[in-house]
CSV table of C-alpha atoms in Angstrom, one decimal:
chain,number,residue,atom,x,y,z
A,230,UNK,CA,0.0,0.0,0.0
A,231,UNK,CA,2.6,2.5,1.1
A,232,UNK,CA,6.3,2.0,0.3
A,233,UNK,CA,8.9,4.5,1.5
A,234,UNK,CA,12.3,3.9,0.1
A,235,UNK,CA,15.5,5.7,1.3
A,236,UNK,CA,13.7,9.0,1.8
A,237,UNK,CA,15.9,11.9,2.8
A,238,UNK,CA,14.5,15.3,3.3
A,239,UNK,CA,16.7,18.4,3.6
A,240,UNK,CA,15.5,21.9,4.4
A,241,UNK,CA,17.0,25.2,4.1
A,242,UNK,CA,16.4,26.7,7.5
A,243,UNK,CA,16.0,30.2,6.2
A,244,UNK,CA,18.5,31.8,8.5
A,245,UNK,CA,20.0,33.8,5.8
A,246,UNK,CA,17.3,33.4,3.2
A,247,UNK,CA,17.4,36.0,0.5
A,248,UNK,CA,14.0,37.3,-0.2
A,249,UNK,CA,14.7,40.4,-2.2
A,250,UNK,CA,16.7,41.2,-5.3
A,251,UNK,CA,19.0,43.5,-3.4
A,252,UNK,CA,19.9,40.9,-0.8
A,253,UNK,CA,20.4,38.2,-3.4
A,254,UNK,CA,22.7,40.6,-5.3
A,255,UNK,CA,24.7,41.5,-2.2
A,256,UNK,CA,25.1,37.9,-1.3
A,257,UNK,CA,26.1,37.0,-4.8
A,258,UNK,CA,28.8,39.6,-4.8
A,259,UNK,CA,30.1,38.7,-1.4
A,260,UNK,CA,30.0,35.0,-2.1
A,261,UNK,CA,27.8,34.4,0.9
A,262,UNK,CA,25.2,32.6,-1.1
A,263,UNK,CA,27.1,29.3,-1.0
A,264,UNK,CA,26.9,28.9,2.7
A,265,UNK,CA,23.3,28.0,3.1
A,266,UNK,CA,22.9,25.6,6.0
A,267,UNK,CA,20.8,22.5,5.4
A,268,UNK,CA,18.8,20.8,8.0
A,269,UNK,CA,18.2,17.1,7.6
A,270,UNK,CA,14.6,16.4,8.7
A,271,UNK,CA,14.6,12.8,7.5
A,272,UNK,CA,17.6,10.7,6.9
A,273,UNK,CA,17.4,7.7,4.7
A,274,UNK,CA,14.0,6.4,6.0
A,275,UNK,CA,12.6,3.2,4.6
A,276,UNK,CA,9.6,1.2,5.6
A,277,UNK,CA,6.5,-0.3,4.1
A,278,UNK,CA,2.9,-0.5,5.2
A,279,UNK,CA,0.5,-3.3,4.1
A,280,UNK,CA,-3.2,-2.9,3.5
A,281,UNK,CA,-5.2,-2.7,6.7
A,282,UNK,CA,-2.2,-2.0,9.0
A,283,UNK,CA,-2.4,0.8,11.5
A,284,UNK,CA,0.9,2.3,12.0
A,285,UNK,CA,1.7,4.7,14.9
A,286,UNK,CA,4.6,7.1,14.5
A,287,UNK,CA,6.2,8.3,17.7
A,288,UNK,CA,9.1,10.5,18.5
A,289,UNK,CA,10.0,13.7,20.1
A,290,UNK,CA,9.2,17.1,18.7
A,291,UNK,CA,11.3,17.7,15.6
A,292,UNK,CA,12.0,14.0,15.0
A,293,UNK,CA,10.5,14.3,11.5
A,294,UNK,CA,7.1,12.8,12.1
A,295,UNK,CA,5.0,15.5,10.4
A,296,UNK,CA,7.5,15.9,7.6
A,297,UNK,CA,7.2,12.2,7.0
A,298,UNK,CA,3.4,12.4,6.8
A,299,UNK,CA,3.6,15.4,4.4
A,300,UNK,CA,5.9,13.5,2.1
A,301,UNK,CA,3.6,10.4,2.1
A,302,UNK,CA,0.6,12.5,1.4
A,303,UNK,CA,2.3,14.3,-1.5
A,304,UNK,CA,2.5,17.8,0.0
A,305,UNK,CA,6.3,17.8,-0.3
A,306,UNK,CA,8.6,15.9,-2.5
A,307,UNK,CA,11.6,14.3,-0.8
A,308,UNK,CA,15.1,15.5,-1.6
A,309,UNK,CA,16.1,12.0,-2.5
A,310,UNK,CA,14.3,8.6,-2.3
A,311,UNK,CA,10.9,7.4,-3.4
A,312,UNK,CA,7.5,7.1,-2.0
A,313,UNK,CA,4.9,4.8,-3.7
A,314,UNK,CA,1.3,4.9,-2.6
A,315,UNK,CA,-1.4,2.7,-3.9
A,316,UNK,CA,-4.9,3.9,-3.1
A,317,UNK,CA,-6.8,7.1,-2.3
A,318,UNK,CA,-5.3,9.1,0.5
A,319,UNK,CA,-7.2,11.2,2.9
A,320,UNK,CA,-4.9,13.4,4.8
A,321,UNK,CA,-5.9,14.8,8.1
A,322,UNK,CA,-2.7,16.6,8.7
A,323,UNK,CA,-4.0,20.0,9.8
A,324,UNK,CA,-7.7,20.3,10.1
A,325,UNK,CA,-9.5,23.2,8.5
A,326,UNK,CA,-6.6,24.2,6.3
A,327,UNK,CA,-9.0,25.2,3.6
A,328,UNK,CA,-11.4,27.2,5.6
A,329,UNK,CA,-12.2,30.7,4.6
A,330,UNK,CA,-13.0,32.6,7.8
A,331,UNK,CA,-15.4,35.0,6.0
A,332,UNK,CA,-17.6,32.3,4.7
A,333,UNK,CA,-20.3,30.5,6.7
A,334,UNK,CA,-20.1,27.0,7.9
A,335,UNK,CA,-22.4,25.8,5.2
A,336,UNK,CA,-20.2,27.4,2.5
A,337,UNK,CA,-17.0,26.1,4.1
A,338,UNK,CA,-18.3,22.5,4.1
A,339,UNK,CA,-18.3,22.7,0.3
A,340,UNK,CA,-15.1,24.7,-0.1
A,341,UNK,CA,-13.1,22.5,2.3
A,342,UNK,CA,-14.7,19.4,0.9
A,343,UNK,CA,-13.5,20.4,-2.5
A,344,UNK,CA,-10.0,21.1,-1.1
A,345,UNK,CA,-10.0,17.5,0.2
A,346,UNK,CA,-10.9,16.2,-3.2
A,347,UNK,CA,-14.6,15.3,-2.7
A,348,UNK,CA,-17.0,15.6,-5.6
A,349,UNK,CA,-20.0,17.8,-5.6
A,350,UNK,CA,-22.4,14.9,-5.6
A,351,UNK,CA,-20.6,13.3,-2.7
A,352,UNK,CA,-20.8,16.5,-0.6
A,353,UNK,CA,-24.5,17.0,-1.3
A,354,UNK,CA,-25.2,13.5,-0.3
A,355,UNK,CA,-23.2,13.6,2.9
A,356,UNK,CA,-24.0,17.2,3.9
A,357,UNK,CA,-26.5,16.2,6.5
A,358,UNK,CA,-24.2,13.6,7.9
A,359,UNK,CA,-21.4,16.2,8.3
A,360,UNK,CA,-23.7,18.7,9.9
A,361,UNK,CA,-25.1,16.2,12.3
A,362,UNK,CA,-21.7,14.9,13.4
A,363,UNK,CA,-20.3,18.4,13.9
A,364,UNK,CA,-23.3,19.3,16.2
A,365,UNK,CA,-23.3,22.7,14.7
A,366,UNK,CA,-26.7,22.7,13.1
A,367,UNK,CA,-27.8,26.0,14.6
A,368,UNK,CA,-24.6,27.7,13.4
A,369,UNK,CA,-24.7,26.6,9.8
A,370,UNK,CA,-25.2,30.2,8.4
A,371,UNK,CA,-22.7,31.9,10.8
A,372,UNK,CA,-19.4,33.0,9.3
A,373,UNK,CA,-16.7,30.8,10.6
A,374,UNK,CA,-14.7,33.7,11.9
A,375,UNK,CA,-17.3,34.0,14.7
A,376,UNK,CA,-16.8,30.4,15.7
A,377,UNK,CA,-14.7,29.3,18.7
A,378,UNK,CA,-11.6,27.3,17.9
A,379,UNK,CA,-13.3,24.2,19.3
A,380,UNK,CA,-16.2,24.7,16.9
A,381,UNK,CA,-13.9,25.1,14.0
A,382,UNK,CA,-12.1,22.0,14.9
A,383,UNK,CA,-15.3,20.0,15.2
A,384,UNK,CA,-16.5,21.2,11.8
A,385,UNK,CA,-13.2,20.4,10.2
A,386,UNK,CA,-13.1,17.0,11.8
A,387,UNK,CA,-16.6,16.2,10.6
A,388,UNK,CA,-15.7,17.2,7.0
A,389,UNK,CA,-12.5,15.3,7.0
A,390,UNK,CA,-13.8,12.0,8.4
A,391,UNK,CA,-17.0,11.7,6.3
A,392,UNK,CA,-15.1,9.7,3.7
A,393,UNK,CA,-14.1,6.1,3.8
A,394,UNK,CA,-10.6,6.4,2.5
A,395,UNK,CA,-8.3,3.6,1.6
A,396,UNK,CA,-5.4,5.3,3.4
A,397,UNK,CA,-5.9,7.7,6.2
A,398,UNK,CA,-3.1,9.9,7.4
A,399,UNK,CA,-3.7,11.4,10.9
A,400,UNK,CA,-1.6,14.0,12.7
A,401,UNK,CA,-2.6,14.5,16.3
A,402,UNK,CA,-6.2,15.3,15.8
A,403,UNK,CA,-8.0,13.2,18.3
A,404,UNK,CA,-7.8,15.9,20.9
A,405,UNK,CA,-10.5,18.0,19.2
A,406,UNK,CA,-13.3,19.7,21.0
A,407,UNK,CA,-14.7,18.9,24.4
A,408,UNK,CA,-14.5,15.6,26.2
A,409,UNK,CA,-17.7,14.3,24.8
A,410,UNK,CA,-16.7,15.2,21.2
A,411,UNK,CA,-13.2,13.7,21.8
A,412,UNK,CA,-14.9,10.4,22.7
A,413,UNK,CA,-17.1,10.6,19.7
A,414,UNK,CA,-14.2,11.4,17.4
A,415,UNK,CA,-12.2,8.5,18.8
A,416,UNK,CA,-15.1,6.2,18.1
A,417,UNK,CA,-15.4,7.5,14.6
A,418,UNK,CA,-11.7,6.9,14.1
A,419,UNK,CA,-12.0,3.3,15.4
A,420,UNK,CA,-14.9,2.8,13.1
A,421,UNK,CA,-12.8,3.9,10.1
A,422,UNK,CA,-9.9,1.9,11.2
A,423,UNK,CA,-11.8,-1.3,11.7
A,424,UNK,CA,-13.3,-0.9,8.2
A,425,UNK,CA,-10.0,-2.1,6.8
A,426,UNK,CA,-8.4,1.3,6.2
A,427,UNK,CA,-4.7,1.6,6.2
A,428,UNK,CA,-3.7,4.3,8.7
A,429,UNK,CA,-0.6,6.3,9.4
A,430,UNK,CA,-1.0,7.9,12.8
A,431,UNK,CA,1.1,10.5,14.6
A,432,UNK,CA,0.5,11.2,18.3
A,433,UNK,CA,2.2,12.0,21.5
A,434,UNK,CA,-0.5,10.2,23.4
A,435,UNK,CA,0.9,6.8,24.1
A,436,UNK,CA,-2.4,5.4,25.3
A,437,UNK,CA,-4.0,6.3,21.9
A,438,UNK,CA,-1.2,4.7,20.0
A,439,UNK,CA,-1.3,1.6,22.1
A,440,UNK,CA,-5.0,1.2,21.7
A,441,UNK,CA,-5.2,1.9,18.0
A,442,UNK,CA,-2.1,0.8,16.3
A,443,UNK,CA,-0.8,-2.6,15.2
A,444,UNK,CA,2.7,-1.5,14.6
A,445,UNK,CA,4.8,1.5,15.6
A,446,UNK,CA,7.7,3.4,14.1
A,447,UNK,CA,10.0,5.3,16.4
A,448,UNK,CA,11.7,8.3,14.8
A,449,UNK,CA,14.7,10.0,16.3
A,450,UNK,CA,16.4,12.9,14.7
A,451,UNK,CA,15.2,12.0,11.3
A,452,UNK,CA,16.2,8.4,11.5
A,453,UNK,CA,14.2,5.3,12.2
A,454,UNK,CA,15.3,4.2,15.6
A,455,UNK,CA,13.1,1.1,15.7
A,456,UNK,CA,10.1,-0.5,14.0
A,457,UNK,CA,8.1,-3.2,15.7
A,458,UNK,CA,5.1,-4.2,17.8
A,459,UNK,CA,3.3,-1.2,19.4
A,460,UNK,CA,3.5,-2.2,23.0
A,461,UNK,CA,7.2,-3.0,22.9
A,462,UNK,CA,8.2,0.2,21.2
A,463,UNK,CA,5.9,2.5,23.2
A,464,UNK,CA,7.3,1.1,26.4
A,465,UNK,CA,10.9,1.5,25.4
A,466,UNK,CA,10.2,5.0,24.2
A,467,UNK,CA,8.4,6.0,27.4
A,468,UNK,CA,11.2,4.4,29.5
A,469,UNK,CA,13.9,6.3,27.7
A,470,UNK,CA,12.1,9.6,27.9
A,471,UNK,CA,11.3,9.2,31.6
A,472,UNK,CA,14.8,8.2,32.4
A,473,UNK,CA,16.2,11.3,30.8
A,474,UNK,CA,13.7,13.4,32.7
A,475,UNK,CA,14.7,11.8,36.0
A,476,UNK,CA,18.4,12.3,35.4
A,477,UNK,CA,17.9,16.0,35.2
B,170,UNK,CA,0.3,13.2,-20.9
B,171,UNK,CA,-2.4,15.4,-22.3
B,172,UNK,CA,-5.0,12.9,-21.3
B,173,UNK,CA,-3.6,12.9,-17.8
B,174,UNK,CA,-3.7,16.6,-17.6
B,175,UNK,CA,-7.3,16.7,-18.7
B,176,UNK,CA,-8.4,14.1,-16.2
B,177,UNK,CA,-6.5,16.0,-13.5
B,178,UNK,CA,-8.2,19.2,-14.7
B,179,UNK,CA,-11.6,17.5,-14.5
B,180,UNK,CA,-11.0,16.2,-11.1
B,181,UNK,CA,-10.2,19.6,-9.7
B,182,UNK,CA,-12.8,21.5,-11.7
B,183,UNK,CA,-15.2,21.4,-8.7
B,184,UNK,CA,-12.5,22.9,-6.4
B,185,UNK,CA,-11.9,25.5,-9.0
B,186,UNK,CA,-15.5,26.5,-9.2
B,187,UNK,CA,-15.7,26.5,-5.4
B,188,UNK,CA,-12.8,28.9,-5.3
B,189,UNK,CA,-14.2,31.2,-7.9
B,190,UNK,CA,-17.5,31.2,-6.0
B,191,UNK,CA,-15.7,31.9,-2.8
B,192,UNK,CA,-14.0,34.9,-4.4
B,193,UNK,CA,-17.4,36.3,-5.4
B,194,UNK,CA,-18.9,35.7,-2.0
B,195,UNK,CA,-16.1,37.2,-0.1
B,196,UNK,CA,-15.8,40.2,-2.4
B,197,UNK,CA,-19.4,41.2,-2.1
B,198,UNK,CA,-20.2,39.9,1.4
B,199,UNK,CA,-22.0,42.5,3.5
B,200,UNK,CA,-22.2,45.1,0.8
B,201,UNK,CA,-25.8,46.1,0.3
B,202,UNK,CA,-25.7,45.9,-3.5
B,203,UNK,CA,-23.6,42.8,-3.7
B,204,UNK,CA,-22.8,41.5,-7.1
B,205,UNK,CA,-24.5,44.5,-8.7
B,206,UNK,CA,-21.2,46.3,-8.0
B,207,UNK,CA,-19.6,44.3,-10.7
B,208,UNK,CA,-21.8,46.3,-13.1
B,209,UNK,CA,-22.0,49.5,-11.2
B,210,UNK,CA,-18.3,49.9,-10.7
B,211,UNK,CA,-17.4,50.1,-14.4
B,212,UNK,CA,-20.5,52.3,-15.1
B,213,UNK,CA,-19.3,54.8,-12.5
B,214,UNK,CA,-15.8,54.6,-13.8
B,215,UNK,CA,-17.0,55.3,-17.3
B,216,UNK,CA,-19.0,58.3,-16.2
B,217,UNK,CA,-16.0,59.8,-14.5
B,218,UNK,CA,-13.7,59.2,-17.4
B,219,UNK,CA,-16.3,60.4,-19.9
B,220,UNK,CA,-16.4,63.7,-17.9
B,221,UNK,CA,-12.7,64.0,-17.6
B,222,UNK,CA,-11.5,63.1,-21.0
B,223,UNK,CA,-14.3,64.0,-23.4
B,224,UNK,CA,-15.3,67.2,-21.7
B,225,UNK,CA,-12.4,68.5,-19.7
B,226,UNK,CA,-9.5,67.5,-22.0
B,227,UNK,CA,-11.6,67.5,-25.1
B,228,UNK,CA,-9.6,64.4,-26.2
B,229,UNK,CA,-10.9,62.8,-29.3
B,230,UNK,CA,-9.9,60.5,-32.1
B,231,UNK,CA,-11.2,61.8,-35.4
B,232,UNK,CA,-14.2,60.2,-37.0
B,233,UNK,CA,-15.1,57.7,-34.2
B,234,UNK,CA,-17.0,57.5,-31.0
B,235,UNK,CA,-14.2,58.6,-28.6
B,236,UNK,CA,-16.0,57.4,-25.4
B,237,UNK,CA,-16.4,53.9,-26.8
B,238,UNK,CA,-12.8,54.0,-28.0
B,239,UNK,CA,-11.6,54.9,-24.6
B,240,UNK,CA,-13.8,52.4,-22.8
B,241,UNK,CA,-12.9,49.4,-24.9
B,242,UNK,CA,-9.2,50.0,-24.2
B,243,UNK,CA,-9.7,50.7,-20.6
B,244,UNK,CA,-12.0,47.7,-19.8
B,245,UNK,CA,-9.6,45.4,-21.6
B,246,UNK,CA,-6.5,46.8,-19.9
B,247,UNK,CA,-8.2,46.6,-16.5
B,248,UNK,CA,-8.9,42.9,-17.0
B,249,UNK,CA,-5.2,42.4,-17.5
B,250,UNK,CA,-4.3,44.6,-14.6
B,251,UNK,CA,-6.6,43.1,-12.1
B,252,UNK,CA,-6.1,39.5,-13.1
B,253,UNK,CA,-2.4,39.6,-13.1
B,254,UNK,CA,-2.2,41.5,-9.9
B,255,UNK,CA,-4.5,39.2,-7.9
B,256,UNK,CA,-2.9,36.1,-9.4
B,257,UNK,CA,0.5,37.3,-8.5
B,258,UNK,CA,-0.5,37.1,-4.8
B,259,UNK,CA,-2.4,33.8,-5.2
B,260,UNK,CA,0.4,31.4,-4.3
B,261,UNK,CA,1.9,33.4,-1.4
B,262,UNK,CA,-1.4,34.1,0.1
B,263,UNK,CA,-2.6,30.5,0.0
B,264,UNK,CA,0.5,29.2,1.7
B,265,UNK,CA,-1.4,27.7,4.7
B,266,UNK,CA,-3.2,25.5,2.3
B,267,UNK,CA,-0.2,24.6,0.1
B,268,UNK,CA,1.8,23.6,3.1
B,269,UNK,CA,-0.8,21.2,4.4
B,270,UNK,CA,-2.8,19.6,1.6
B,271,UNK,CA,-1.7,18.3,-1.7
B,272,UNK,CA,-3.3,20.3,-4.5
B,273,UNK,CA,-2.2,21.1,-8.0
B,274,UNK,CA,-0.8,24.6,-7.5
B,275,UNK,CA,-1.9,26.0,-10.9
B,276,UNK,CA,-5.4,26.1,-9.4
B,277,UNK,CA,-4.6,29.2,-7.4
B,278,UNK,CA,-3.6,31.7,-10.2
B,279,UNK,CA,-6.0,30.1,-12.7
B,280,UNK,CA,-9.0,30.5,-10.4
B,281,UNK,CA,-8.1,34.1,-9.9
B,282,UNK,CA,-7.9,34.6,-13.6
B,283,UNK,CA,-11.3,33.0,-14.0
B,284,UNK,CA,-12.8,35.1,-11.3
B,285,UNK,CA,-11.6,38.4,-12.8
B,286,UNK,CA,-12.5,37.0,-16.2
B,287,UNK,CA,-16.1,36.5,-15.2
B,288,UNK,CA,-16.1,40.0,-13.8
B,289,UNK,CA,-14.7,41.3,-17.1
B,290,UNK,CA,-17.6,39.6,-19.0
B,291,UNK,CA,-20.0,41.4,-16.7
B,292,UNK,CA,-18.4,44.7,-17.4
B,293,UNK,CA,-19.1,44.1,-21.1
B,294,UNK,CA,-22.8,44.7,-20.5
B,295,UNK,CA,-22.4,48.4,-19.6
B,296,UNK,CA,-19.7,48.6,-22.2
B,297,UNK,CA,-22.1,47.5,-24.9
B,298,UNK,CA,-24.5,50.1,-23.6
B,299,UNK,CA,-21.8,52.8,-24.2
B,300,UNK,CA,-21.1,51.5,-27.6
B,301,UNK,CA,-24.7,51.4,-28.7
B,302,UNK,CA,-26.1,54.5,-27.1
B,303,UNK,CA,-23.4,57.1,-27.3
B,304,UNK,CA,-22.1,58.8,-30.4
B,305,UNK,CA,-24.2,60.3,-33.1
B,306,UNK,CA,-24.3,60.6,-36.8
B,307,UNK,CA,-21.1,59.3,-38.4
B,308,UNK,CA,-19.6,58.2,-35.1
B,309,UNK,CA,-22.5,56.0,-34.2
B,310,UNK,CA,-21.5,52.3,-33.8
B,311,UNK,CA,-23.7,49.7,-35.4
B,312,UNK,CA,-23.6,46.0,-34.6
B,313,UNK,CA,-22.0,44.1,-37.5
B,314,UNK,CA,-21.3,40.5,-38.5
B,315,UNK,CA,-17.7,40.8,-37.4
B,316,UNK,CA,-18.8,41.0,-33.7
B,317,UNK,CA,-18.7,37.2,-33.8
B,318,UNK,CA,-15.0,37.5,-34.1
B,319,UNK,CA,-14.6,39.5,-30.8
B,320,UNK,CA,-14.4,36.4,-28.6
B,321,UNK,CA,-11.3,35.4,-30.5
B,322,UNK,CA,-9.4,38.4,-29.1
B,323,UNK,CA,-10.8,37.8,-25.6
B,324,UNK,CA,-9.7,34.1,-25.7
B,325,UNK,CA,-6.2,35.0,-26.9
B,326,UNK,CA,-6.0,37.7,-24.2
B,327,UNK,CA,-7.2,35.2,-21.6
B,328,UNK,CA,-4.4,32.8,-22.5
B,329,UNK,CA,-1.9,35.6,-22.5
B,330,UNK,CA,-3.1,36.7,-19.0
B,331,UNK,CA,-3.0,33.2,-17.6
B,332,UNK,CA,0.6,32.8,-18.9
B,333,UNK,CA,1.7,36.1,-17.4
B,334,UNK,CA,-0.1,35.2,-14.1
B,335,UNK,CA,1.8,31.9,-13.9
B,336,UNK,CA,5.1,33.7,-14.4
B,337,UNK,CA,4.2,36.4,-11.8
B,338,UNK,CA,2.9,34.1,-9.2
B,339,UNK,CA,6.1,32.0,-9.5
B,340,UNK,CA,8.3,35.1,-9.3
B,341,UNK,CA,6.4,36.4,-6.3
B,342,UNK,CA,7.4,33.3,-4.3
B,343,UNK,CA,11.1,33.7,-4.9
B,344,UNK,CA,11.5,37.5,-5.1
B,345,UNK,CA,9.0,39.4,-3.0
B,346,UNK,CA,10.2,42.6,-4.7
B,347,UNK,CA,8.2,41.8,-7.8
B,348,UNK,CA,5.1,42.7,-5.9
B,349,UNK,CA,6.2,46.3,-5.9
B,350,UNK,CA,8.0,46.3,-9.2
B,351,UNK,CA,5.0,45.0,-11.0
B,352,UNK,CA,2.8,47.9,-9.8
B,353,UNK,CA,5.1,50.3,-11.6
B,354,UNK,CA,5.4,48.1,-14.6
B,355,UNK,CA,1.6,48.1,-15.1
B,356,UNK,CA,1.5,51.9,-14.8
B,357,UNK,CA,4.1,52.3,-17.5
B,358,UNK,CA,2.5,49.6,-19.6
B,359,UNK,CA,-0.8,51.3,-19.4
B,360,UNK,CA,0.6,54.6,-20.7
B,361,UNK,CA,2.4,52.7,-23.5
B,362,UNK,CA,-0.8,51.2,-24.6
B,363,UNK,CA,-3.0,53.5,-26.7
B,364,UNK,CA,-6.0,53.6,-24.4
B,365,UNK,CA,-6.6,57.4,-24.1
B,366,UNK,CA,-4.9,58.4,-27.4
B,367,UNK,CA,-4.6,57.1,-30.9
B,368,UNK,CA,-1.3,55.7,-32.1
B,369,UNK,CA,-1.3,58.1,-35.1
B,370,UNK,CA,-0.3,61.0,-32.8
B,371,UNK,CA,3.0,59.4,-32.0
B,372,UNK,CA,6.3,59.7,-33.9
B,373,UNK,CA,6.7,57.2,-36.7
B,374,UNK,CA,9.4,55.2,-35.0
B,375,UNK,CA,7.2,54.6,-32.0
B,376,UNK,CA,4.3,53.7,-34.2
B,377,UNK,CA,6.4,50.7,-35.4
B,378,UNK,CA,7.3,49.6,-31.9
B,379,UNK,CA,3.9,49.8,-30.4
B,380,UNK,CA,2.4,46.8,-32.1
B,381,UNK,CA,4.9,44.6,-30.2
B,382,UNK,CA,2.8,45.3,-27.1
B,383,UNK,CA,0.4,42.3,-26.8
B,384,UNK,CA,-2.3,44.5,-25.3
B,385,UNK,CA,-2.1,46.8,-28.4
B,386,UNK,CA,-2.9,43.8,-30.5
B,387,UNK,CA,-5.9,42.5,-28.5
B,388,UNK,CA,-7.4,46.0,-28.1
B,389,UNK,CA,-6.9,47.0,-31.7
B,390,UNK,CA,-8.6,43.8,-32.8
B,391,UNK,CA,-11.7,44.7,-30.9
B,392,UNK,CA,-11.7,48.4,-31.8
B,393,UNK,CA,-11.3,47.6,-35.5
B,394,UNK,CA,-14.5,45.6,-35.4
B,395,UNK,CA,-16.6,47.8,-33.1
B,396,UNK,CA,-15.5,51.3,-34.1
B,397,UNK,CA,-14.6,50.9,-37.7
B,398,UNK,CA,-16.8,48.0,-38.7
B,399,UNK,CA,-13.9,46.3,-40.4
B,400,UNK,CA,-12.4,42.8,-40.2
B,401,UNK,CA,-9.1,42.9,-38.4
B,402,UNK,CA,-5.9,42.5,-40.5
B,403,UNK,CA,-4.3,39.1,-40.9
B,404,UNK,CA,-1.2,40.3,-38.9
B,405,UNK,CA,-3.6,41.3,-36.1
B,406,UNK,CA,-5.1,37.8,-36.1
B,407,UNK,CA,-1.8,36.1,-36.1
B,408,UNK,CA,-0.2,38.3,-33.4
B,409,UNK,CA,-3.1,37.8,-31.1
B,410,UNK,CA,-2.8,34.0,-31.3
B,411,UNK,CA,0.9,34.2,-31.2
B,412,UNK,CA,1.0,36.3,-27.9
B,413,UNK,CA,-1.7,34.1,-26.4
B,414,UNK,CA,0.0,30.8,-27.1
B,415,UNK,CA,3.6,32.1,-26.6
B,416,UNK,CA,3.0,33.5,-23.1
B,417,UNK,CA,0.7,30.6,-22.1
B,418,UNK,CA,3.4,28.1,-23.0
B,419,UNK,CA,6.2,30.0,-21.3
B,420,UNK,CA,4.0,30.5,-18.2
B,421,UNK,CA,3.2,26.9,-17.9
B,422,UNK,CA,6.8,25.9,-18.3
B,423,UNK,CA,8.1,28.4,-15.7
B,424,UNK,CA,5.3,27.4,-13.3
B,425,UNK,CA,5.8,23.7,-13.7
B,426,UNK,CA,9.5,23.8,-13.4
B,427,UNK,CA,9.3,25.6,-10.0
B,428,UNK,CA,6.1,24.5,-8.4
B,429,UNK,CA,7.7,21.8,-6.2
B,430,UNK,CA,10.0,24.4,-4.7
B,431,UNK,CA,7.2,26.8,-3.7
B,432,UNK,CA,6.7,25.1,-0.4
B,433,UNK,CA,10.3,25.9,0.8
B,434,UNK,CA,10.1,29.5,0.0
B,435,UNK,CA,6.7,30.8,0.9
């Protein structure tokens, strides 16, 4: 389903990034332009995911988890290496990325749906389902800029999860809304996962990873530290993090 | 490859229509007259210009309806001006989206061009009013069979504008300075396009250079039909198509070659 081969991702950090013609010119003259620092976000990462597997990706901040998801979902192209994906991807990397704050919830359902690649027919059919799940029926014709952040997240989650994708990519979104909605969204997620969807899942919540995933990947500084069974890897990860914390 | 492009285009046509719709909704949200402004705006502009140029400056081009002459040039140039300026910002202002979801990036400038293009078509209604109801006697414009050729110029111009927009939106990602430079460029460009004056008042050397301006070709094409009731010259036909295709191809090429790098610079 998903095959990641020797993927390396390097970023310019933008410390001395030239944005204007004058700066570019000055740098060119002084020869400074050659010294652009590169940051390696992912270093020679390879793994594969079979159909129906639920993979948890863990690691500290800056380990390259989100970058990895962005590469798999096609937002970024890796510097070197290759990613092969068979099947329709539904990325839930950042919810509500396609929202226009000036538009109402109703209008945003269509706009954001289109951004996620849904067809018009599909959206018209699923409109009621989205509204019902979001619990925002009374606010349908209110501009989203007047929504609370919780409401926006609920709406976004409802739009994003209305599909039955073959591959689901999730970046830390289960902590959306109030406790009751969190429970609901977790159940929705479980339902999608048990429907045979392949899932790539990033979270800092070890309990979530343990309860949802069949396999885990531990990323450290852009490299794969370990791949294996969820329980084993989560425990090792937790132990190490806690140990370091204690030593301090 | 072309088949792949077409299916890709079809897949994202719904998104494109949603984005154009969004632009309309956002633009006219909470204004009392709403979309009527798309018509009212050019009408008001025309009234102001009619007062300033025909009455105050007594500007005229012999033997034709000067107001119609002025308006055709102005409405067409405004299309270029607005479309390229809004497209130029389209990639950088949509960076939150580009960084998070995979979308073909040509959608952003193209949907802006379509949005301004639809607005342009709306302004043709008051323009037609000016053409038909102003002028008298010999300068009165009459609808003729060549009107059917006018869309040819508009289509060529649209491709030209999309091409320029692709180039500008790409440049804007890498050199922010273009945002300021282009404002000056369009001002100069506007004065070097015979909108307010006729090319015959210029020195002969300039008269030879002016037709190299793509906008001159598109505008002349339409003016020949509407004001003179003639069929445009063969050169005019060819130049319109040439500029449309040439800039469109260059634009696509520049955009395609750079689009994967956008995400690291915006």
